[in-house]
Structures are given as structure tokens and as C-alpha cells.
N, CA, C and O of each residue as an XYZ file, in Angstrom:
652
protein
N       0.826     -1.198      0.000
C       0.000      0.000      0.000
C       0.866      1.257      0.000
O       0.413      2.326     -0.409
N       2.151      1.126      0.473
C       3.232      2.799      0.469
C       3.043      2.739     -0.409
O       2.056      3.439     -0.638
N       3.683      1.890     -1.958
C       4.041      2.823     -3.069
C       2.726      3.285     -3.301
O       2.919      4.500     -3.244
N       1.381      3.125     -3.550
C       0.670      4.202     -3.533
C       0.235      5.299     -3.102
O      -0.618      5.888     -3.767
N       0.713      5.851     -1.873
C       0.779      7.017     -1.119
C       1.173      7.567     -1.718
O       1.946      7.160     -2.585
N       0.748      9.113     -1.513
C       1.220     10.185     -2.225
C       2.214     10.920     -1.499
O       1.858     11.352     -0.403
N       3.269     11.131     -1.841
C       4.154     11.786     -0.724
C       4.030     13.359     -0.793
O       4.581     13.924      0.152
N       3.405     14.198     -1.737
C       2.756     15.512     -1.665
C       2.034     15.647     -1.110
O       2.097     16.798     -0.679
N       1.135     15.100     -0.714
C      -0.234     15.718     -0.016
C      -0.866     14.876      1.181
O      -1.031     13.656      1.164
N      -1.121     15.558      2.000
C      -1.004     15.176      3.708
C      -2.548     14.507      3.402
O      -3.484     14.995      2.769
N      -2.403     12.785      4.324
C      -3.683     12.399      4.342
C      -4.585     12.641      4.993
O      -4.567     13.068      6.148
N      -5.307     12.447      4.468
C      -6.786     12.589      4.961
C      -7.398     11.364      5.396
O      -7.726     10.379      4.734
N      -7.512     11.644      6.867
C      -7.391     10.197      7.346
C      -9.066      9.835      7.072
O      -9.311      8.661      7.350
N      -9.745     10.281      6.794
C     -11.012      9.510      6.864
C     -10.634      8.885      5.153
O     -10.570      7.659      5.054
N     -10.461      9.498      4.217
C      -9.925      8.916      2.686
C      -8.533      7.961      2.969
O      -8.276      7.004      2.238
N      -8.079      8.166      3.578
C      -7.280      7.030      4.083
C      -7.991      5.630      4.700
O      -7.967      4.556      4.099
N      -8.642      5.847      6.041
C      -9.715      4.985      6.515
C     -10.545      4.527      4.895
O     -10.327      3.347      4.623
N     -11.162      5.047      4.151
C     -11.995      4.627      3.374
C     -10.808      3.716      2.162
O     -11.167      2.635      1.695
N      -9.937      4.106      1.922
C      -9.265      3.458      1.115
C      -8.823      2.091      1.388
O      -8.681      1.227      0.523
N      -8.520      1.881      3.196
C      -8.067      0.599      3.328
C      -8.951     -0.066      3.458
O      -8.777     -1.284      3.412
N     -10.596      0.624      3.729
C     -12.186     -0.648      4.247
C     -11.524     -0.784      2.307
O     -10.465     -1.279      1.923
N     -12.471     -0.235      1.599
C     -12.183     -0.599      0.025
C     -10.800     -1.461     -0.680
O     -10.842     -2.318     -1.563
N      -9.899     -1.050     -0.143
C      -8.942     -2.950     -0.539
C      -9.087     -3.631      0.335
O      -8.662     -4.769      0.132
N      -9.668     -3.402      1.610
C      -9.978     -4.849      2.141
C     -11.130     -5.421      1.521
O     -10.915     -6.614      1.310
N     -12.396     -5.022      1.099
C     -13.142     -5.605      0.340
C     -12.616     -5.933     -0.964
O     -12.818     -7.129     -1.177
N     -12.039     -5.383     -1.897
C     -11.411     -5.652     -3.051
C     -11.124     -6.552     -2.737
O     -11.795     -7.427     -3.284
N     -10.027     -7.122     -1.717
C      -9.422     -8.786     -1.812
C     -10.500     -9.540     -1.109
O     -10.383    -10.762     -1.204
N     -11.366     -9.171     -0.531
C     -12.266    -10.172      0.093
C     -13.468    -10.674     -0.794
O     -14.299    -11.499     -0.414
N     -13.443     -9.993     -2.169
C     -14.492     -9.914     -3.224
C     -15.595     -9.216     -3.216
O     -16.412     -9.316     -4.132
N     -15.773     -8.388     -2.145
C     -16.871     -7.522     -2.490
C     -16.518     -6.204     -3.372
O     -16.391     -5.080     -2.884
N     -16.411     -6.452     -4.449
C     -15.894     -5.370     -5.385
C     -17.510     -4.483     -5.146
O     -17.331     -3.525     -4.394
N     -18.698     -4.585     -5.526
C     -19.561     -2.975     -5.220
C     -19.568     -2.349     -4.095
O     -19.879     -1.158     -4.124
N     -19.285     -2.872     -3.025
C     -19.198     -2.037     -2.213
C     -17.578     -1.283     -2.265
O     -17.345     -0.116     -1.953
N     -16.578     -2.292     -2.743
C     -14.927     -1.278     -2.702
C     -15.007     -0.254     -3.672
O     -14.335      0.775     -3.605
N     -16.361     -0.684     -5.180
C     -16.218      0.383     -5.734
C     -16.648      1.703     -5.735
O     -16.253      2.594     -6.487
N     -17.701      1.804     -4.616
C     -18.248      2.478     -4.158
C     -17.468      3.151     -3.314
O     -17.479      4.332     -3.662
N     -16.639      2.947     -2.158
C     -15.594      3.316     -1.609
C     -14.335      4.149     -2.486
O     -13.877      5.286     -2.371
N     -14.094      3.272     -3.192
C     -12.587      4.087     -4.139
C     -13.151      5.194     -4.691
O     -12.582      6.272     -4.518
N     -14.400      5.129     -5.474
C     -15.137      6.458     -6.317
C     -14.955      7.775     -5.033
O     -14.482      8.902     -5.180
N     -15.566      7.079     -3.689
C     -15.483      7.871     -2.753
C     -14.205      8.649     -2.745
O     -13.932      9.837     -2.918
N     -13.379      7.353     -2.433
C     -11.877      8.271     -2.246
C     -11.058      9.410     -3.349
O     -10.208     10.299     -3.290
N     -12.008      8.666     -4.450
C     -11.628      9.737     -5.797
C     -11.885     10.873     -5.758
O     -11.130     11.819     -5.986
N     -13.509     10.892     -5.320
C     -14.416     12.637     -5.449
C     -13.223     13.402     -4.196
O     -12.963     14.597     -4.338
N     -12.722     12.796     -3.295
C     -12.086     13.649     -2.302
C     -10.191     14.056     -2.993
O      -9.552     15.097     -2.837
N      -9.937     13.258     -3.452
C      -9.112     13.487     -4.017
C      -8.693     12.130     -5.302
O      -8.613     10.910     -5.153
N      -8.480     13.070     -6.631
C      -8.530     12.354     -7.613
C      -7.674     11.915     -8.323
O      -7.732     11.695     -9.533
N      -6.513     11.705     -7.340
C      -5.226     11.326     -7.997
C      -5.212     10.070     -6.772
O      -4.614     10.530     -5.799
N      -5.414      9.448     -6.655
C      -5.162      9.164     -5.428
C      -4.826      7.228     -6.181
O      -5.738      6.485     -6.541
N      -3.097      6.817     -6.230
C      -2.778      5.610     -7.087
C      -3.617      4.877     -6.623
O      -4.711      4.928     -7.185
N      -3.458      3.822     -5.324
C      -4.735      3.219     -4.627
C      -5.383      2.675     -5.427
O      -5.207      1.654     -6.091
N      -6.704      3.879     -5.312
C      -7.956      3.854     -5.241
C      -7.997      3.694     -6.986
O      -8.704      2.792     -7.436
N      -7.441      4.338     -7.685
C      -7.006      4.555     -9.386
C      -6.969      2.757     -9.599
O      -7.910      2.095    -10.037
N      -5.821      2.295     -9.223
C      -5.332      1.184     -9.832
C      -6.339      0.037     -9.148
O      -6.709     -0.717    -10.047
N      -6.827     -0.293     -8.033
C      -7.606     -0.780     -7.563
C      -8.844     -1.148     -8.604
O      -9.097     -2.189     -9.211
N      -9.544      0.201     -8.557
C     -11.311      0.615     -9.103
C     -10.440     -0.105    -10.634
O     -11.073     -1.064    -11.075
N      -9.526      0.127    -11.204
C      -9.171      0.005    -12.530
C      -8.800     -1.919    -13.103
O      -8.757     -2.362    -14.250
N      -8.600     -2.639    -11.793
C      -8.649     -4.143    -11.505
C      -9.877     -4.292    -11.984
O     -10.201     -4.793    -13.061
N     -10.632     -3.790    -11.055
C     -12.247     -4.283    -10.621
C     -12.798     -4.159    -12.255
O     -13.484     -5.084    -12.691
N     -12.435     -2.846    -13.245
C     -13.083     -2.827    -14.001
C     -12.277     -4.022    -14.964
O     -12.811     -4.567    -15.930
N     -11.510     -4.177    -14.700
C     -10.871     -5.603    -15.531
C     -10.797     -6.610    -15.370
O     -10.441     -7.340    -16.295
N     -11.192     -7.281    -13.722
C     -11.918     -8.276    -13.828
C     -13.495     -8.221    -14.188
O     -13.938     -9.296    -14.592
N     -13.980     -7.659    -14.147
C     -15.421     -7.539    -14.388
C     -15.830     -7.130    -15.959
O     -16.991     -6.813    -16.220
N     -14.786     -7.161    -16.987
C     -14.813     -7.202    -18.327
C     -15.362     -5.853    -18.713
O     -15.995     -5.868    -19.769
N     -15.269     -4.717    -18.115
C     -15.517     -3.526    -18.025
C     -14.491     -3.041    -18.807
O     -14.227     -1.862    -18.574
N     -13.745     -3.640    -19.767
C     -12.173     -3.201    -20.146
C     -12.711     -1.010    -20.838
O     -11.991     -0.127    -20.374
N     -13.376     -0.762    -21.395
C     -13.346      0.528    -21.352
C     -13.247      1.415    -20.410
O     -12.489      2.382    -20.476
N     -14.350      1.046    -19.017
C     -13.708      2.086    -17.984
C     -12.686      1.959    -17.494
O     -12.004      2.819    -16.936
N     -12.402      0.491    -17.706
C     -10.846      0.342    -16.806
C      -9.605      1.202    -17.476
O      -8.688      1.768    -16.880
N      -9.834      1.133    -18.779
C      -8.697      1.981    -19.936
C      -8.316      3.386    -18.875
O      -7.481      3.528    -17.982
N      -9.152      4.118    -19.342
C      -9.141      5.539    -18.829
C      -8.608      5.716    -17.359
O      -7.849      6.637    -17.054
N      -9.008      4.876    -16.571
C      -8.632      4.964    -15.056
C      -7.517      4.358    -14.834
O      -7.287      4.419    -13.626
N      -6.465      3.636    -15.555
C      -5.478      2.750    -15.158
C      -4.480      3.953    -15.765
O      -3.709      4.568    -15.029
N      -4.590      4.204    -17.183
C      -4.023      5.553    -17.775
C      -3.729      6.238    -17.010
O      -2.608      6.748    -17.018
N      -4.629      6.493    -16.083
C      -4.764      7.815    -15.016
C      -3.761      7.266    -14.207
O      -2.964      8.137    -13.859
N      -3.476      6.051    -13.739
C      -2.588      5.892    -12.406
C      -1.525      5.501    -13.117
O      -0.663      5.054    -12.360
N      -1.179      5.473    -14.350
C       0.252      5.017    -14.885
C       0.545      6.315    -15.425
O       1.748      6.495    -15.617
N      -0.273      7.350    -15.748
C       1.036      8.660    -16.015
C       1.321      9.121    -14.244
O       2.360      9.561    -13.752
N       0.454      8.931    -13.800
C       0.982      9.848    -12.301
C       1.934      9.147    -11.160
O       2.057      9.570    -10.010
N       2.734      7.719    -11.837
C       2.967      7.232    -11.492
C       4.732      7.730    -11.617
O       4.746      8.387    -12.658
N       6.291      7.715    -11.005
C       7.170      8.063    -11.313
C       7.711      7.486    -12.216
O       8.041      8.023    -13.273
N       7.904      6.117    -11.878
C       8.077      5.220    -12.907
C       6.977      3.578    -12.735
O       6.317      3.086    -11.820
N       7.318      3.153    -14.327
C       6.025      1.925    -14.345
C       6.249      1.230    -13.185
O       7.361      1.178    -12.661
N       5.097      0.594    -12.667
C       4.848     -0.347    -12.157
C       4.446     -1.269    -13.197
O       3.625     -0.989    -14.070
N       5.089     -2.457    -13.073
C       4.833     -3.694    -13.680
C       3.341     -4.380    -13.748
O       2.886     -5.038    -14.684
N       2.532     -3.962    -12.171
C       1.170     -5.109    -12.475
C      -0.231     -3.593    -12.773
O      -1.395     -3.901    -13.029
N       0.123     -2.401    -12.690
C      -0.402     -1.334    -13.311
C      -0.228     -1.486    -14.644
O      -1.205     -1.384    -15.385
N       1.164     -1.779    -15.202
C       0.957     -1.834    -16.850
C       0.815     -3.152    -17.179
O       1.371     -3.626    -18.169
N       0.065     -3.843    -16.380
C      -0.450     -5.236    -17.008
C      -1.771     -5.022    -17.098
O      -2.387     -5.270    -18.135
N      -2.335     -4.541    -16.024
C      -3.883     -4.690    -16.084
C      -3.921     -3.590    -17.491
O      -4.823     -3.890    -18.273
N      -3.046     -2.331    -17.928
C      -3.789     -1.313    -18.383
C      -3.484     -2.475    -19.864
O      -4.382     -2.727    -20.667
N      -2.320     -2.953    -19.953
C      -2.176     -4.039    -21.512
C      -3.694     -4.657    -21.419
O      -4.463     -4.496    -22.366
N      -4.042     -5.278    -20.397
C      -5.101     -6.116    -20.712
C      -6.402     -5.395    -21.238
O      -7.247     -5.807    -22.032
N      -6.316     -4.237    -20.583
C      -7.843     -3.297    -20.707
C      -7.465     -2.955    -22.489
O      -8.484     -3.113    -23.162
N      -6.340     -2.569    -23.264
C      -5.825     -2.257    -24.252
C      -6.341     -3.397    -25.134
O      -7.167     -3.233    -26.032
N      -5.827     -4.473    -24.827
C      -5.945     -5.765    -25.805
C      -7.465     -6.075    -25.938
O      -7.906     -6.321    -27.061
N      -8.388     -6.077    -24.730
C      -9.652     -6.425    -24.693
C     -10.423     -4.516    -25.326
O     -11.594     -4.377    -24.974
N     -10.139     -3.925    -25.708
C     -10.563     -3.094    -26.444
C      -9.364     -2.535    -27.957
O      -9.086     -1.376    -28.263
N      -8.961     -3.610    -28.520
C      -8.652     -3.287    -29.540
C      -7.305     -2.716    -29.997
O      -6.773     -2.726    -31.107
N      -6.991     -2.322    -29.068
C      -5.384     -1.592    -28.966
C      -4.294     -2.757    -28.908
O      -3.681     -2.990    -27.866
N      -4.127     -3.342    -29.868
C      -3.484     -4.169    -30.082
C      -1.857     -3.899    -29.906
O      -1.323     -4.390    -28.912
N      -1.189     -3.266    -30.678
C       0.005     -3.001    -30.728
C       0.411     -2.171    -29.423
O       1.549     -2.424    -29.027
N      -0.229     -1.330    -28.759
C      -0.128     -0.731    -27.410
C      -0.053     -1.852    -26.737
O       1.062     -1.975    -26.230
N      -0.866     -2.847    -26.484
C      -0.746     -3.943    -25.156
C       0.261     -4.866    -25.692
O       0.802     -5.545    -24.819
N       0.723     -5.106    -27.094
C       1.770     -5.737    -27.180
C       3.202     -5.096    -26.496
O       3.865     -5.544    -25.561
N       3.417     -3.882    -27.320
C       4.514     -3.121    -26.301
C       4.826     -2.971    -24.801
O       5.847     -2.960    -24.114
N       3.389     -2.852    -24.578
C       3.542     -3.194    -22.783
C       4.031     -4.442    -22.521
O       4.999     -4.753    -21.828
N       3.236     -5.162    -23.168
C       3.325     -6.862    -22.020
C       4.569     -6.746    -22.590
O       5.124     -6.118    -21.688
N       5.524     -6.918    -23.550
C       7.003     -6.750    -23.950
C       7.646     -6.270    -22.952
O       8.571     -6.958    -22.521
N       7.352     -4.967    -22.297
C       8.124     -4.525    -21.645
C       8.087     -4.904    -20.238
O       9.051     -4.856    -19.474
N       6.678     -5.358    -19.897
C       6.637     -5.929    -18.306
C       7.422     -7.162    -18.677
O       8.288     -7.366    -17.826
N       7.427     -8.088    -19.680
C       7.842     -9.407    -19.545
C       9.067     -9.135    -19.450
O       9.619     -9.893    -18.652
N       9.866     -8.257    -19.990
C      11.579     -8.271    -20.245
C      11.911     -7.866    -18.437
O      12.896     -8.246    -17.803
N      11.302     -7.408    -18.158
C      11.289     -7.067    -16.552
C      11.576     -8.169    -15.789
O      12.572     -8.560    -15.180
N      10.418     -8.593    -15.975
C       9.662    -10.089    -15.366
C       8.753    -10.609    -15.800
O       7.536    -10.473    -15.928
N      10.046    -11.668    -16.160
C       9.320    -12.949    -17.643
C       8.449    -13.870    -17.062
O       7.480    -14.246    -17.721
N       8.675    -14.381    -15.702
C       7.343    -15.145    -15.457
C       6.024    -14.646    -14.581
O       5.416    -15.410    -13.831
N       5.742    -13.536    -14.743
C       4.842    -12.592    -14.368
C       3.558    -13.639    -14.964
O       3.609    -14.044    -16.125
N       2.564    -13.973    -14.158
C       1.755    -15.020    -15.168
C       0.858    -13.829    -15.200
O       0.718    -13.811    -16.423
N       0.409    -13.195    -14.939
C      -1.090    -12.597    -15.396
C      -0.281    -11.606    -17.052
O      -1.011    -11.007    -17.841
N       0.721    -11.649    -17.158
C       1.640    -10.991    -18.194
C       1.700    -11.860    -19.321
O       1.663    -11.667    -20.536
N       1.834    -13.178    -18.374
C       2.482    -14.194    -19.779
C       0.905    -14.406    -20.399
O       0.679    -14.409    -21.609
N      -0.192    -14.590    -19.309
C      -1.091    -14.845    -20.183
C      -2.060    -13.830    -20.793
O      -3.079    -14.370    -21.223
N      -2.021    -12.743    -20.918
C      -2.409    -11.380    -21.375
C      -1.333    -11.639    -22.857
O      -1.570    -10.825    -23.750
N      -0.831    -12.102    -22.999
C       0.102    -12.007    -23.947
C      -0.126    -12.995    -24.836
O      -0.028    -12.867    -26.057
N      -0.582    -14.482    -23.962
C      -0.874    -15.043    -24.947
C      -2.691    -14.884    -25.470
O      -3.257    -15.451    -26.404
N      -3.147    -14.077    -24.642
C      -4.301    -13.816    -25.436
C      -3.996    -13.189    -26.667
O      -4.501    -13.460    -27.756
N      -3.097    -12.293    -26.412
C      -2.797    -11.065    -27.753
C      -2.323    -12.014    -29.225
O      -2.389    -11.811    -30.438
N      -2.005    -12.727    -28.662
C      -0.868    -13.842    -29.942
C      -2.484    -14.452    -30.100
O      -3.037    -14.232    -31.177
N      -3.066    -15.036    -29.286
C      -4.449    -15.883    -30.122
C      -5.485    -14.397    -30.966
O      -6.161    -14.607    -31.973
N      -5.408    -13.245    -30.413
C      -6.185    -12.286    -31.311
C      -5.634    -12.099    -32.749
O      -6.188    -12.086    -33.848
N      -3.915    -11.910    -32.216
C      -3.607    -11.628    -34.011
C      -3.634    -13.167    -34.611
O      -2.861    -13.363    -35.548
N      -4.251    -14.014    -34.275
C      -4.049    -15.449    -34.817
C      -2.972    -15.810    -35.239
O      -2.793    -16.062    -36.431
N      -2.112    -15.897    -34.389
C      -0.763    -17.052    -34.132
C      -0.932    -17.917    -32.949
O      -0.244    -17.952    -31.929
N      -2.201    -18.761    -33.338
C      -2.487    -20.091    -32.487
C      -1.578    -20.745    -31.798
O      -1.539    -20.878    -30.575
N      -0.688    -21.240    -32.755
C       0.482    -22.227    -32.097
C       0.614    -21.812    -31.075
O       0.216    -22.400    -30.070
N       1.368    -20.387    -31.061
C       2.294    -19.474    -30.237
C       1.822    -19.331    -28.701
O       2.482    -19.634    -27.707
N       0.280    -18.695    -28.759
C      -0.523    -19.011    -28.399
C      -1.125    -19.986    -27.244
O      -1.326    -19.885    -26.034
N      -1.332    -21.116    -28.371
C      -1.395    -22.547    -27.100
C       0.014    -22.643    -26.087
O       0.077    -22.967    -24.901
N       0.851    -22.328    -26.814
C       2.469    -22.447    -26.209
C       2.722    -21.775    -25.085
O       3.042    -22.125    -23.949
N       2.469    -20.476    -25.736
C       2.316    -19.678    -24.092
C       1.387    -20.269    -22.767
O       1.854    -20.716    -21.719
N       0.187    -20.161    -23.065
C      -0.908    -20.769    -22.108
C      -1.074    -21.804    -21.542
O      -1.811    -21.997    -20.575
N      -0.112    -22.895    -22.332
C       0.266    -23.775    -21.926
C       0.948    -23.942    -20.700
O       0.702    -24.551    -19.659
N       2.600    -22.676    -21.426
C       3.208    -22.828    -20.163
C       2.676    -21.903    -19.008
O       3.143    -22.008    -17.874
N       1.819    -21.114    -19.276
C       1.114    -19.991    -17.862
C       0.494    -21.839    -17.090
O       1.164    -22.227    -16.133
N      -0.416    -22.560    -17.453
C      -1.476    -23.650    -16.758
C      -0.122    -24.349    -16.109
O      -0.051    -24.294    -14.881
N       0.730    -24.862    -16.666
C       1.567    -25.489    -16.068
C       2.662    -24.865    -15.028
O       3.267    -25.336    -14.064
N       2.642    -23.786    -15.569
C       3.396    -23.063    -14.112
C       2.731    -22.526    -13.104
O       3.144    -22.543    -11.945
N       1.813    -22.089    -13.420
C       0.594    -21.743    -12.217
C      -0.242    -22.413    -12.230
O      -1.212    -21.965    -12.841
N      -0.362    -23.394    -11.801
C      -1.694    -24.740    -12.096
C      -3.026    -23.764    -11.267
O      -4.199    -23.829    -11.633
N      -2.597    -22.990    -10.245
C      -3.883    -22.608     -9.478
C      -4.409    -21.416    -10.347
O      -5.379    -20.781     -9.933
N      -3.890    -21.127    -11.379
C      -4.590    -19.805    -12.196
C      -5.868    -19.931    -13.109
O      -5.690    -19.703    -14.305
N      -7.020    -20.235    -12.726
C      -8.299    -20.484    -13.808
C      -8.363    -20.300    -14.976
O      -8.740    -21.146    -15.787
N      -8.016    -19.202    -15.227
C      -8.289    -18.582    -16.355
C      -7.518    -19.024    -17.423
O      -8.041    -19.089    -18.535
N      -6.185    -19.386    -17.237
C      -5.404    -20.191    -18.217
C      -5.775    -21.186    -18.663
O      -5.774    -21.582    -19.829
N      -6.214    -21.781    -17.479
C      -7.092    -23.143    -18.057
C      -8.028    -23.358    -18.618
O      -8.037    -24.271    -19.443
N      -9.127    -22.611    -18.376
C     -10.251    -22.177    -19.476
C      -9.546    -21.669    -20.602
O      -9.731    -22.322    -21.628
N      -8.635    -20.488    -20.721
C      -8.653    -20.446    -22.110
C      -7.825    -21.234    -22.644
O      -8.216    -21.158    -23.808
N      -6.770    -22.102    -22.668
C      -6.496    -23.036    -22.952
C      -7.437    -24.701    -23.281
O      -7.132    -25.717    -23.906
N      -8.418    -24.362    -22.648
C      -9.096    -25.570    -23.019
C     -10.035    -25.124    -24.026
O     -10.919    -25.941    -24.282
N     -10.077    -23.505    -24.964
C     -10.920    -23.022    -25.393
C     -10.099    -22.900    -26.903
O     -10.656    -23.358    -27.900
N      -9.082    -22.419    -26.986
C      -8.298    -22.491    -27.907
C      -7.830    -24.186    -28.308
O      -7.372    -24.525    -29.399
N      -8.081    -25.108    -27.130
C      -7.620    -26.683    -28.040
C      -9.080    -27.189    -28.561
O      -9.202    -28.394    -28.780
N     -10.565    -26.035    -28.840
C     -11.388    -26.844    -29.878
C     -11.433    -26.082    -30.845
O     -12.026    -26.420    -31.869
């Protein structure tokens, strides 16, 4: 939670208080009520990484990839330098709306970082099954299921791409 603190501007402890109830629901799965919370913490102050990159998950697990675009944007320019799982979710919100060559460059650059980043490797191999390089593709996702056996989503789409 530090690197999202803002080191300019003195907290506000009730937007503070509201930011940590809202990632504690975020990881506990009640995303409407955290999103309801982060919006909160936004109207009070609207830079706030947190609450930005958080609300910007939620809209990317929840296949919301357009609002998530705009709001992840928001916490990766105000950011000093990238964060690696900020410019994954924003690749993914990119790839699931069309921005193809943008989320390729990213996941490139998170992977050269950190190559076995799985929510990276497999954002990536979605991108390789959009521009249809199947093989490549199964190859990747393959190896995301087998290196993270507990990751779902690899496995579904891997079992979706072998019909």
C-alpha cells in the first residue's frame, strides 16, 4: 500500500480509513461495495494511485475493459516510474478493447522485466491468439497452466483455444 501514497499531499485520514475498508473488500471480493468506496476516495481526491489502480482491476476483472482503460491511464502517467502489475492490467484493458500493438509493447516490456509474471504471460498469450498465431498461443498458455496450475483462467482459455 506505500508505493501508492502520495508523498505531496497530507492524508486525509477519513480517505485514508476509506481506502483501506475498500482494498480490504477488493481482496475479500466484495468489489460494489470497494467500488463504491474508491469512487469515494476519488471525489475527495482524484489522484489518489490506490484507489485509481484498484477501481481500474475491478473494471478488468469484471470485463468492463473501457472504464478500466481511462482509469489505469490515469494511475500510470501519475505514477514516477512503471509499475509492472499497473501496466499489465492497463495491456489487458488495451488488448480487450482493440489496442493491439499498445498492449503488445507493454506486455514486452513488463515481460523483459519479469518474464514469469503469469497474469503478463497470459495477457500475452491472449494477444498472440487475437492476431491469430495459435500455435504461439497454445504455447504460451500452456506454459502460464503449467506453471501456475492454481490460475483459472489459463485453463479455461487453454481448453478453449484446443477446440
Amino acid at each position: 500500500l506505500d508505493k501508492f501514497k502520495r508523498k505531496d499531499v497530507a492524508p486525509d485520514s477519513k480517505l485514508q480509513h476509506e481506502l483501506g475498508e475498500a482494498i480490504l473488500l477488493f481482496h475479500t471480493g466484495d468489489t460494489r461495495k470497494a467500488q463504491m468506496l474508491f469512487r469515494t476516495v476519488l471525489a475527495g481526491d482524484a489522484e489518489n494511485l490506490g484507489a485509481l489502480f484498484h477501481l481500474g482491476a475491478i473494471y478488468v476483472h469484471e470485463k468492463k475493459y473501457k472504464r478500466a482503460r481511462p482509469v489505469l491511464d490515469q494511475a500510470s502517467s501519475l505514477l514516477k516510474r512503471k509499475n509492472l502489475i499497473v501496466e499489465t492490467y492497463l495491456a489487458s484493458s488495451e488488448l480487450q478493447t482493440g489496442a493491439l500493438d499498445s498492449a503488445e509493447s507493454r506486455l514486452e516490456d513488463v515481460l523483459s522485466e519479469h518474464p514469469e509474471m503469469t497474469f503478463a504471460k497470459y495477457n500475452f498469450a491472449l494477444l498472440r491468439r487475437k492476431q491469430d498465431r495459435l500455435e504461439e498461443a497454445r504455447s504460451i498458455m500452456k506454459a502460464v497452466s503449467q506453471s501456475s496450475p492454481g490460475f483459472l483462467p489459463a485453463k479455461k482459455a487453454l481448453a478453449a483455444m484446443k477446440q
